[in-house]
Coordinates of C-alpha atoms and ligand atoms in Angstrom, one line a residue:
M1 CA 94.8 78.4 37.3
C2 CA 91.6 78.4 35.4
G3 CA 88.4 77.0 37.3
I4 CA 86.6 74.0 36.6
V5 CA 83.1 72.9 37.7
G6 CA 80.5 70.3 36.6
Y7 CA 77.6 69.0 37.5
I8 CA 75.2 66.2 36.4
G9 CA 71.8 66.0 38.7
K10 CA 68.2 66.7 39.0
K11 CA 68.9 70.4 39.9
Q12 CA 69.3 72.7 37.2
A13 CA 72.8 73.0 36.3
A14 CA 73.4 76.2 35.3
P15 CA 73.3 78.6 38.8
I16 CA 75.4 75.6 40.8
L17 CA 78.0 76.4 38.1
L18 CA 77.8 79.8 38.6
E19 CA 77.8 79.8 42.1
G20 CA 80.8 77.2 41.7
L21 CA 82.6 79.2 39.7
K22 CA 82.5 82.2 41.9
K23 CA 84.2 80.4 44.4
L24 CA 86.8 79.7 42.0
E25 CA 87.3 83.1 40.2
Y26 CA 90.3 83.2 42.5
R27 CA 92.7 81.0 39.9
G28 CA 91.7 83.3 36.7
Y29 CA 89.3 85.8 35.8
D30 CA 90.1 86.7 32.0
S31 CA 87.2 84.6 31.1
A32 CA 84.4 82.7 31.5
G33 CA 82.0 79.8 30.0
L34 CA 79.5 77.5 30.8
A35 CA 78.3 74.3 28.2
V36 CA 74.6 73.1 29.3
R37 CA 72.8 70.1 28.2
A38 CA 69.6 70.7 27.6
D39 CA 67.0 67.3 27.8
D40 CA 66.3 66.3 24.0
G41 CA 70.6 66.3 24.1
E42 CA 71.4 69.7 22.8
V43 CA 74.7 71.4 24.4
T44 CA 74.5 75.2 24.5
V45 CA 77.6 77.2 25.2
V46 CA 77.7 80.7 26.7
K47 CA 81.0 82.8 27.1
T48 CA 81.5 86.1 27.8
K49 CA 85.6 87.7 28.0
G50 CA 85.7 89.6 31.6
R51 CA 84.6 88.3 34.8
L52 CA 82.2 86.1 36.5
S53 CA 79.3 88.7 36.8
R54 CA 78.8 89.3 32.9
L55 CA 78.2 85.8 32.2
A56 CA 75.5 86.0 35.2
E57 CA 74.1 88.3 33.3
R58 CA 74.2 87.0 30.0
T59 CA 72.6 83.9 31.2
G60 CA 69.9 85.5 33.9
S61 CA 71.5 84.6 36.5
G62 CA 71.7 80.9 34.2
A63 CA 67.8 81.1 34.6
L64 CA 67.7 81.0 31.1
L65 CA 70.1 77.5 30.2
H66 CA 67.9 74.9 30.7
G67 CA 69.0 71.5 32.1
T68 CA 70.7 69.4 34.8
C69 CA 74.3 68.4 33.4
G70 CA 76.8 70.9 32.6
I71 CA 80.1 72.0 33.2
G72 CA 81.9 75.5 33.6
H73 CA 85.5 77.4 33.6
T74 CA 87.0 80.7 33.8
R75 CA 89.8 81.4 32.8
W76 CA 93.6 82.4 33.1
A77 CA 94.8 83.1 29.6
T78 CA 97.8 80.8 28.6
H79 CA 97.4 79.9 24.9
G80 CA 95.0 82.6 23.0
E81 CA 94.2 86.6 24.4
P82 CA 91.5 87.0 26.7
S83 CA 88.5 87.4 24.6
E84 CA 85.2 85.7 23.8
E85 CA 86.0 83.2 21.4
N86 CA 89.5 81.7 22.5
A87 CA 87.0 81.7 26.5
H88 CA 86.0 78.0 27.5
P89 CA 84.0 75.3 26.6
H90 CA 85.3 74.6 23.7
K91 CA 83.7 72.1 21.1
C92 CA 85.0 70.0 18.2
M93 CA 84.5 71.4 14.5
D94 CA 81.4 69.0 14.6
G95 CA 80.0 70.0 18.1
S96 CA 79.7 67.0 19.7
V97 CA 82.5 67.5 22.2
T98 CA 82.4 69.8 24.9
V99 CA 85.8 70.5 26.8
V100 CA 86.8 73.1 29.2
H101 CA 90.9 72.8 30.0
N102 CA 92.6 74.0 32.9
G103 CA 96.6 73.3 32.6
I104 CA 98.6 73.6 29.3
L105 CA 99.0 71.5 26.4
E106 CA 102.5 71.6 25.2
N107 CA 102.4 69.8 21.9
Y108 CA 99.4 71.3 20.8
R109 CA 101.1 72.8 17.9
E110 CA 101.8 69.6 16.7
L111 CA 98.6 68.3 17.4
R112 CA 96.8 71.0 15.3
E113 CA 98.7 70.9 12.8
K114 CA 98.1 66.9 12.4
L115 CA 94.3 67.9 12.9
V116 CA 94.5 70.5 10.0
R117 CA 96.0 68.1 7.5
K118 CA 93.0 65.5 8.7
G119 CA 90.6 68.6 7.7
Y120 CA 89.6 70.0 11.4
T121 CA 88.9 73.7 11.2
F122 CA 89.8 75.8 14.4
H123 CA 87.9 79.1 15.5
S124 CA 90.6 80.1 18.2
Q125 CA 93.9 80.1 19.5
T126 CA 94.1 77.6 22.6
D127 CA 95.6 74.6 22.9
T128 CA 91.8 73.5 24.5
E129 CA 90.4 73.8 21.3
V130 CA 92.4 71.3 19.9
I131 CA 91.7 68.6 22.6
A132 CA 88.0 69.2 21.5
N133 CA 88.9 68.0 17.8
L134 CA 91.7 65.2 18.9
L135 CA 89.4 63.6 21.1
H136 CA 86.8 63.8 18.2
Y137 CA 89.1 62.3 16.3
Y138 CA 90.3 59.8 18.9
Y139 CA 86.9 58.8 19.0
K140 CA 85.8 58.5 15.4
K141 CA 89.1 56.6 14.0
Y142 CA 88.4 54.1 16.4
H143 CA 84.6 53.9 17.1
S144 CA 85.6 53.6 20.6
D145 CA 83.9 54.9 23.5
P146 CA 84.7 58.4 25.2
I147 CA 87.2 56.2 28.0
D148 CA 89.2 55.2 24.7
A149 CA 89.1 58.6 23.4
V150 CA 90.6 60.3 26.2
S151 CA 93.0 57.6 27.0
R152 CA 94.7 58.0 23.5
F153 CA 94.6 62.2 24.4
M154 CA 96.3 61.2 27.3
M155 CA 99.2 59.3 25.5
R156 CA 99.7 61.2 23.2
A157 CA 99.3 64.9 25.4
R158 CA 102.5 66.6 26.8
G159 CA 101.7 69.2 29.9
S160 CA 99.6 69.4 31.9
Y161 CA 95.3 69.7 32.3
A162 CA 92.3 68.5 34.0
L163 CA 89.8 68.2 31.6
A164 CA 86.1 67.6 32.0
V165 CA 84.1 67.0 29.0
L166 CA 80.8 66.5 26.8
F167 CA 80.5 63.7 24.1
E168 CA 77.1 64.7 22.3
D169 CA 76.6 60.3 22.5
Y170 CA 76.5 60.0 25.9
G171 CA 74.5 62.2 27.2
D172 CA 73.8 61.5 30.3
E173 CA 77.9 61.6 31.6
I174 CA 80.5 63.8 32.4
Y175 CA 84.1 62.4 31.7
V176 CA 86.8 64.2 33.1
A177 CA 90.6 63.3 32.8
R178 CA 93.8 65.1 35.0
K179 CA 97.5 65.2 34.5
D180 CA 99.7 67.6 36.9
S181 CA 97.0 70.1 37.7
P182 CA 93.6 69.5 40.2
M183 CA 90.6 68.2 40.0
I184 CA 87.7 66.8 42.7
I185 CA 84.8 65.3 42.3
G186 CA 81.7 65.4 44.7
A187 CA 79.6 63.0 45.1
G188 CA 75.7 63.7 46.4
R189 CA 72.7 62.1 46.4
G190 CA 71.7 61.7 43.2
E191 CA 74.1 64.7 42.7
M192 CA 77.9 64.4 41.8
F193 CA 80.1 68.0 41.0
I194 CA 83.2 68.5 39.5
A195 CA 85.5 70.8 40.8
S196 CA 89.3 72.6 40.1
D197 CA 89.3 73.1 44.3
V198 CA 86.9 71.7 47.1
P199 CA 85.3 75.6 48.2
A200 CA 83.2 75.2 44.8
I201 CA 80.8 72.3 46.4
L202 CA 81.3 72.8 49.7
K203 CA 77.7 74.0 50.0
Y204 CA 76.6 70.8 48.2
T205 CA 78.6 68.2 49.5
K206 CA 81.9 67.5 51.7
R207 CA 82.6 63.7 50.7
V208 CA 84.9 63.9 48.1
Y209 CA 87.2 61.8 45.6
Y210 CA 90.5 62.9 44.5
I211 CA 91.6 61.1 41.4
E212 CA 95.6 60.8 40.4
N213 CA 97.6 62.2 37.6
Y214 CA 96.7 59.9 34.4
E215 CA 93.5 58.9 36.2
M216 CA 90.0 59.7 34.1
A217 CA 86.3 59.1 35.4
R218 CA 82.9 58.6 33.8
I219 CA 80.7 60.5 36.2
T220 CA 76.5 59.9 36.1
R221 CA 74.1 61.3 38.6
E222 CA 74.4 58.2 40.8
G223 CA 78.3 58.4 40.8
A224 CA 82.0 58.2 39.5
E225 CA 83.9 55.1 37.7
F226 CA 88.0 55.7 37.6
Y227 CA 90.2 54.2 35.6
N228 CA 93.5 54.3 35.0
I229 CA 95.3 55.4 31.7
D230 CA 95.6 51.7 30.4
R231 CA 91.6 51.7 30.8
E232 CA 91.6 49.7 33.7
P233 CA 89.3 50.8 36.4
V234 CA 90.7 51.8 39.0
E235 CA 88.8 51.7 42.8
K236 CA 88.5 54.9 45.2
R237 CA 87.0 55.2 48.4
A238 CA 85.0 59.0 48.6
V239 CA 87.5 61.5 51.5
R240 CA 85.8 63.2 54.1
V241 CA 86.8 66.9 54.0
T242 CA 86.6 68.8 57.3
L243 CA 86.6 73.1 55.7
D244 CA 83.8 75.2 57.0
E245 CA 81.5 75.8 54.1
N246 CA 81.5 80.1 55.6
A247 CA 85.0 79.8 56.2
A248 CA 85.3 80.9 51.9
E249 CA 82.9 83.6 52.7
M250 CA 83.4 87.3 52.8
G251 CA 81.7 87.8 56.5
G252 CA 80.8 91.3 56.3
Y253 CA 84.0 92.7 55.5
E254 CA 84.3 94.2 52.4
H255 CA 87.1 92.3 50.3
F256 CA 88.4 89.0 50.9
M257 CA 92.6 90.1 51.7
I258 CA 91.2 92.6 55.1
K259 CA 89.4 89.4 56.0
E260 CA 92.3 87.5 55.5
I261 CA 94.8 90.0 57.4
H262 CA 92.4 89.8 60.4
E263 CA 92.6 86.1 60.4
Q264 CA 95.5 86.0 60.8
P265 CA 95.8 85.9 64.9
Q266 CA 93.8 82.5 64.6
A267 CA 95.4 80.6 61.8
V268 CA 98.8 81.6 62.8
E269 CA 97.4 80.3 66.5
L270 CA 95.7 77.6 65.3
T271 CA 98.6 76.4 63.8
L272 CA 100.6 76.7 66.1
N273 CA 98.4 74.9 69.0
S274 CA 98.3 72.1 66.2
Y275 CA 102.6 70.9 66.9
L276 CA 102.9 72.6 69.9
S277 CA 102.4 70.1 73.6
G278 CA 103.6 72.6 76.7
D279 CA 106.6 73.5 76.0
Y280 CA 108.0 71.2 73.5
V281 CA 107.3 71.1 69.0
D282 CA 105.1 68.0 68.4
F283 CA 105.4 66.8 64.8
S284 CA 103.9 63.3 65.7
E285 CA 100.6 63.9 63.7
C286 CA 102.4 64.5 60.5
K287 CA 104.6 61.2 61.4
L288 CA 107.4 63.7 61.3
C289 CA 110.5 61.8 63.2
D290 CA 114.2 63.1 64.5
K291 CA 115.3 60.5 61.8
F292 CA 113.2 61.9 59.2
L293 CA 114.1 65.9 60.1
E294 CA 117.9 64.7 60.7
T295 CA 119.7 66.3 57.9
D296 CA 123.2 68.7 57.4
E297 CA 121.8 69.8 53.5
I298 CA 118.2 72.2 53.8
V299 CA 117.2 73.5 50.6
I300 CA 113.8 75.1 50.6
V301 CA 111.9 75.4 47.5
A302 CA 108.6 77.2 46.9
C303 CA 107.3 80.4 44.1
G304 CA 106.0 83.9 45.4
S305 CA 105.2 84.8 49.0
A306 CA 106.1 80.6 49.9
Y307 CA 109.5 82.0 48.7
H308 CA 109.3 84.6 50.6
V309 CA 108.6 82.8 54.0
G310 CA 111.8 80.5 52.8
V311 CA 113.9 83.2 52.7
V312 CA 113.4 84.5 56.4
L313 CA 113.3 80.6 56.9
Q314 CA 117.3 80.5 56.2
Y315 CA 117.9 82.7 58.0
V316 CA 116.2 81.8 61.6
V317 CA 117.3 77.6 60.5
E318 CA 120.5 78.8 60.3
K319 CA 121.2 81.2 63.2
L320 CA 119.7 79.0 65.6
A321 CA 120.5 75.0 64.2
R322 CA 123.5 75.8 62.5
I323 CA 122.5 73.9 59.3
P324 CA 123.0 75.1 56.0
V325 CA 120.1 76.7 54.8
R326 CA 119.6 76.9 50.5
V327 CA 116.3 78.7 48.9
E328 CA 115.3 78.2 45.4
L329 CA 112.7 79.6 43.1
A330 CA 110.8 76.2 42.5
S331 CA 110.6 77.3 38.8
E332 CA 114.5 77.6 38.7
F333 CA 115.3 74.3 41.3
R334 CA 113.7 71.7 38.9
Y335 CA 115.8 72.4 35.4
R336 CA 119.7 73.5 37.1
D337 CA 120.7 69.9 37.8
P338 CA 120.7 71.0 41.4
I339 CA 123.7 69.4 43.4
L340 CA 122.3 67.5 46.7
G341 CA 124.0 65.5 49.2
K342 CA 122.3 62.4 50.1
N343 CA 121.8 63.7 53.6
A344 CA 119.6 66.4 52.1
L345 CA 116.2 67.3 52.8
V346 CA 114.1 69.1 50.5
V347 CA 111.1 71.4 52.1
A348 CA 108.8 72.6 49.6
I349 CA 106.6 75.3 51.1
S350 CA 102.8 76.0 49.6
Q351 CA 99.8 77.0 50.4
S352 CA 97.7 75.8 47.7
G353 CA 99.6 72.9 47.4
E354 CA 99.2 73.0 43.2
T355 CA 101.8 75.6 42.2
A356 CA 103.4 73.4 39.2
D357 CA 106.9 74.8 39.5
T358 CA 107.2 73.2 43.4
L359 CA 105.6 70.6 42.4
A360 CA 108.4 69.8 39.9
A361 CA 110.8 70.4 42.6
V362 CA 109.5 68.0 44.7
R363 CA 109.2 65.1 41.9
E364 CA 112.7 66.0 41.0
A365 CA 114.4 65.6 44.7
K366 CA 112.0 62.3 45.3
A367 CA 113.9 61.1 41.6
R368 CA 117.1 61.9 43.2
G369 CA 116.5 60.1 46.2
I370 CA 116.2 62.9 48.9
R371 CA 114.0 63.3 51.1
T372 CA 110.9 65.2 50.9
L373 CA 109.3 67.8 53.9
A374 CA 106.3 70.2 52.4
I375 CA 104.5 72.5 54.5
V376 CA 100.8 73.0 52.5
N377 CA 98.1 74.3 53.5
V378 CA 94.9 73.0 51.1
R379 CA 95.0 68.8 52.4
G380 CA 95.1 66.8 50.3
S381 CA 96.6 68.4 47.3
S382 CA 99.3 67.5 44.8
I383 CA 102.0 68.5 46.5
A384 CA 101.3 67.4 50.4
R385 CA 100.6 64.5 49.0
E386 CA 103.2 63.5 46.9
A387 CA 105.9 64.8 49.2
D388 CA 107.4 62.0 51.8
K389 CA 105.7 64.0 55.2
T390 CA 103.8 66.7 54.9
V391 CA 103.2 69.8 57.6
Y392 CA 100.0 72.1 57.0
T393 CA 98.9 74.8 58.3
F394 CA 96.1 75.5 59.4
A395 CA 94.9 79.3 57.6
G396 CA 91.6 77.8 56.4
P397 CA 90.7 79.0 52.9
E398 CA 92.7 81.8 50.7
I399 CA 90.9 83.7 48.5
A400 CA 92.4 86.6 47.9
V401 CA 94.9 86.3 45.2
A402 CA 97.7 88.7 47.4
T403 CA 98.1 85.7 50.3
T404 CA 98.4 87.1 54.0
K405 CA 97.0 84.3 56.6
A406 CA 98.4 81.6 54.4
Y407 CA 102.2 83.6 54.2
S408 CA 101.9 83.9 58.5
A409 CA 101.3 80.4 59.5
Q410 CA 103.7 79.0 56.5
L411 CA 106.2 81.1 58.8
A412 CA 105.1 79.6 62.4
V413 CA 105.6 76.1 61.0
G414 CA 108.7 77.1 60.0
Y415 CA 110.0 78.1 63.1
L416 CA 108.6 75.0 65.1
L417 CA 110.7 72.8 62.6
A418 CA 113.6 75.7 63.5
L419 CA 113.3 74.4 67.2
E420 CA 113.3 71.0 66.0
W421 CA 116.2 71.1 64.0
A422 CA 118.1 73.4 66.5
R423 CA 117.0 71.0 69.3
I424 CA 118.2 67.5 67.2
A425 CA 121.2 69.1 66.5
G426 CA 121.8 69.9 70.3
R427 CA 122.3 73.9 69.4
I428 CA 119.7 74.2 71.7
D429 CA 118.6 72.8 75.3
D430 CA 114.8 72.1 76.9
V431 CA 114.6 75.4 78.7
Q432 CA 115.6 77.4 75.6
C433 CA 113.0 75.8 73.8
A434 CA 110.4 76.3 75.6
A435 CA 111.4 80.1 76.2
Y436 CA 111.3 80.0 72.7
I437 CA 107.5 78.3 72.4
E438 CA 106.9 80.8 74.9
E439 CA 107.5 84.1 72.9
L440 CA 105.3 82.0 69.8
R441 CA 102.9 82.2 71.8
N442 CA 102.6 85.2 72.0
L443 CA 102.9 86.2 68.2
P444 CA 99.0 85.9 67.7
Q445 CA 98.2 88.8 70.4
K446 CA 100.5 91.1 68.8
I447 CA 99.6 90.5 64.9
A448 CA 96.5 91.1 65.9
S449 CA 97.3 94.6 68.1
V450 CA 99.1 95.8 64.8
I451 CA 96.4 94.8 63.3
E452 CA 94.2 96.8 66.0
N453 CA 96.0 99.7 64.8
K454 CA 95.7 99.7 60.5
D455 CA 94.2 103.8 61.1
A456 CA 97.8 105.2 61.0
I457 CA 98.4 102.9 58.0
Q458 CA 95.3 103.7 56.8
K459 CA 96.2 107.1 56.3
F460 CA 99.3 106.7 55.4
A461 CA 98.2 104.9 52.1
A462 CA 94.9 108.0 51.7
E463 CA 98.0 110.5 51.5
N464 CA 100.8 108.7 49.5
S465 CA 98.2 106.9 47.0
T466 CA 99.5 108.4 44.0
V467 CA 103.0 107.3 44.8
T468 CA 105.4 105.9 41.3
D469 CA 107.8 104.2 43.3
V470 CA 108.9 102.6 46.6
F471 CA 112.3 101.1 47.8
M472 CA 112.0 98.6 50.6
I473 CA 115.0 97.8 52.6
G474 CA 116.1 96.1 55.2
R475 CA 119.2 93.9 56.2
G476 CA 118.8 89.7 57.5
I477 CA 114.8 88.7 58.1
D478 CA 114.4 92.5 57.4
Y479 CA 115.4 92.2 54.3
A480 CA 113.4 89.0 53.8
A481 CA 110.0 90.8 55.1
C482 CA 110.8 93.5 52.7
L483 CA 110.7 91.0 49.6
E484 CA 107.1 89.6 50.8
G485 CA 106.3 93.5 51.6
A486 CA 107.7 94.9 47.7
L487 CA 105.6 91.9 45.8
K488 CA 102.2 92.9 48.4
L489 CA 102.2 96.3 47.0
K490 CA 103.1 96.4 43.4
E491 CA 100.6 93.0 43.3
V492 CA 97.5 95.0 44.6
S493 CA 98.8 98.6 43.8
Y494 CA 100.2 98.1 40.6
V495 CA 103.2 101.0 42.1
H496 CA 106.0 99.7 41.2
T497 CA 107.9 98.5 44.5
E498 CA 111.6 96.9 44.8
A499 CA 112.8 95.0 48.5
Y500 CA 116.5 95.2 48.2
A501 CA 119.3 94.3 50.8
A502 CA 120.2 97.4 52.6
G503 CA 123.8 97.3 51.8
E504 CA 123.4 96.8 48.3
L505 CA 120.9 99.5 47.5
K506 CA 124.5 101.5 46.6
H507 CA 125.7 99.4 43.6
G508 CA 123.6 100.7 41.5
T509 CA 120.2 101.4 42.6
I510 CA 120.4 104.3 44.9
S511 CA 120.7 106.4 41.0
L512 CA 116.9 105.5 41.0
I513 CA 116.2 108.1 44.3
E514 CA 115.0 111.2 43.3
N515 CA 112.9 114.0 45.6
G516 CA 110.7 112.3 47.3
T517 CA 110.9 108.5 46.1
V518 CA 109.5 107.1 49.5
V519 CA 112.1 104.8 51.0
F520 CA 110.5 102.0 53.8
G521 CA 113.5 100.6 56.0
V522 CA 112.5 97.3 58.4
L523 CA 114.5 97.7 61.1
T524 CA 114.2 95.3 63.9
Q525 CA 117.5 93.7 63.7
S526 CA 119.4 95.3 66.7
E527 CA 123.1 93.1 64.8
V528 CA 122.1 95.2 61.9
L529 CA 119.8 98.2 62.6
E530 CA 122.4 100.8 62.6
K531 CA 123.8 99.8 58.9
T532 CA 120.5 100.0 57.7
A533 CA 119.5 103.2 59.8
S534 CA 122.3 104.4 57.7
N535 CA 121.0 103.7 54.5
L536 CA 118.0 105.0 55.3
E537 CA 120.3 108.6 56.0
E538 CA 121.6 107.9 52.5
V539 CA 118.6 108.0 50.3
R540 CA 117.2 110.4 53.0
T541 CA 119.6 113.3 52.2
R542 CA 119.0 112.5 48.3
G543 CA 115.2 113.4 48.6
A544 CA 113.8 110.0 50.1
S545 CA 110.9 110.1 51.7
I546 CA 111.7 108.1 54.5
V547 CA 109.2 105.7 55.7
T548 CA 110.3 102.8 59.0
V549 CA 109.0 99.9 60.3
S550 CA 109.9 98.8 63.7
F551 CA 109.7 97.9 67.0
E552 CA 108.2 99.9 69.7
G553 CA 110.4 102.2 71.4
E554 CA 113.2 101.4 69.2
K555 CA 115.0 104.3 68.1
T556 CA 116.3 104.3 64.7
A557 CA 116.7 106.5 62.0
E558 CA 115.0 110.3 60.9
A559 CA 111.6 109.5 59.3
K560 CA 108.9 111.2 57.9
Y561 CA 106.9 108.8 59.4
A562 CA 107.3 105.7 61.9
F563 CA 105.1 102.6 61.9
H564 CA 105.7 100.3 65.2
V565 CA 105.5 97.1 65.6
P566 CA 105.6 95.2 69.8
R567 CA 108.7 93.4 70.3
T568 CA 109.4 90.1 69.8
D569 CA 112.2 87.7 69.5
E570 CA 114.0 89.2 66.7
L571 CA 114.1 85.9 64.9
F572 CA 110.0 86.2 65.0
A573 CA 109.8 89.6 63.4
A574 CA 108.6 88.9 60.3
S575 CA 105.5 87.8 61.7
L576 CA 105.1 91.6 62.8
S577 CA 106.9 93.5 60.6
V578 CA 105.1 92.6 57.6
I579 CA 101.2 93.0 58.8
P580 CA 101.9 97.1 58.2
L581 CA 103.0 96.3 55.1
Q582 CA 100.4 93.8 53.9
L583 CA 98.1 96.9 55.1
L584 CA 99.5 98.9 53.1
S585 CA 98.9 97.4 50.2
Y586 CA 95.3 96.7 50.9
Y587 CA 94.9 100.4 51.6
V588 CA 96.6 102.1 48.4
S589 CA 95.2 99.6 46.1
L590 CA 91.7 100.7 47.3
Q591 CA 92.2 104.7 47.2
R592 CA 94.1 103.7 43.5
G593 CA 90.2 102.1 42.5
L594 CA 91.3 98.2 42.1
D595 CA 89.7 95.0 42.6
V596 CA 92.1 93.9 45.7
D597 CA 91.3 90.5 45.8
K598 CA 91.8 90.1 41.6
P599 CA 94.7 92.4 40.8
R600 CA 95.1 92.5 37.0
N601 CA 96.9 89.4 35.2
L602 CA 97.4 87.1 38.2
A603 CA 95.6 83.9 39.6
K604 CA 95.9 82.7 42.6
S605 CA 97.1 79.2 42.1
V606 CA 99.7 79.3 39.1
T607 CA 99.4 75.0 38.0
V608 CA 101.2 75.8 35.1
E609 CA 105.5 77.0 34.8
Ligands
G6P1 C1 100.9 83.1 43.4 C2 100.0 83.8 44.2 C3 101.2 84.1 45.5 C4 101.7 82.5 45.9 C5 102.5 82.0 44.7 C6 102.9 79.9 45.2 O1 101.5 83.7 42.2 O2 99.8 85.3 43.9 O3 100.4 84.9 46.3 O4 102.8 82.9 46.8 O5 101.9 81.6 44.1 O6 101.4 80.0 45.6 P1 101.6 78.2 47.0 O7 100.0 77.6 46.7 O8 102.6 77.5 45.6 O9 102.0 79.3 48.5

């Protein structure tokens, strides 16, 4: 989390930094700050609590800060509450080192105590101020240069960091370092950029250097030099990124979330088309051969909505391929000493490719000699680079904190993998495979038709926006869709929402049902449809207000409201049933006057554990 930008060139830095931060605000938005170096060498820091717009106001959209070199930060608080004092950039005690930081310095207490013993004082509760002072300490103690000081810091630091640093004595340079938190460097003509994510600098350059863990860079107007932790030079080539700058713009929509909901048909279509060749699944572009995919144990690791994709896929893959699938929260997997067979395949799912726990789960699997396959949206991200093989989704940049189109694109890749596993295991023949593929090719159009009917959901949201408790129930794939629907509603509308496997409701949770409690039933799975319908009836007789989501023409349960989605193969139903729940979340959030793209306390990319 947290967004970092940096600029060194011939133009005024502050407006460019603000513009870059705006593109990164989804990474954290409880405070923001800029440090700009004037031509006389003085570094001015301006920080504000709250959204970036306040920082823009305070600095006259950057016009009040003069200088052609600077760094900026938008924060998601980890150490120290959101406040002006704790906002970045932080200076060391004598002001000669200025730092912005993304990540968590785990041994910051011990380092802070050491520095206090050496006479350093602190003004904030952050681990970042410890970094600024520690860099100063090494710099002075060893009469060294910035690269030496940063490498000493890296040897002492535990945890994760992406750092951008200004040293007073090295006026026209920015230093960066990275471990487990993303950071890229953009190369322009006579100007250089740094950012924690590509969209921040796309407007200026598409030539990007990726820096790896335990690497540093010295950046000047003319270019960048890279070093490893031993201060040895590292050769790097800039990569040309293919992202479209406008893809990260609102494009006439009121919010990114609704824009991204509308982009789902395209995201799914592009993703499917990238890996379909006629009637066949074709992963050759990702160098995925049968030998790599062949397995008798699939373990899916992911966080948040990506985990929910995993839950859908567990049902789909087991049904189609009859291979045992386990879905694990990456944060649990990494610490529980999991038992994995030699022939297991660990599949990591992540939109950002930077989620700290998912990345750690990939590393854990690799350390045990287990093959890893990643499903990732962001090209060149850490998980994509570290997994043995990566299948990219084609959702384009996703900006709203609550994911929608990346979730749908991940499902699409998952279905294709399920077909491949089924084919390799001899569970489906070419004719069956072709039939599934035909149905998958129809999905984008069907998703579009659900979105077209959004008015009914908007009306429902308007009538029910004051609801305080919602339950979403279903069985099998419907339950998996409920997990995602419930997360969406709670994260953007702050309505307490829980997903339950319909059969489990009776074991305690049903006691929460009162007159007027809203219970959604998702009913697309014919084998268990009547069972879920009975569970809905049980809560209806206890006063619940029932809302159903089912296939068109299906008679399901007695409901106050019924939403329908086009019929598809039941294995792919989550791709459709989730859409009304996404739209519902969006409209309820709007009705409640909330910031739907940036819900409180959240960040899009969770790069700390
Ligand atoms: C955050 C986002 C979620 C996302 C999760 C995992 O919590 O708000 O929308 O599902 O991280 O992110 P990833 O980038 O790994 O898919």
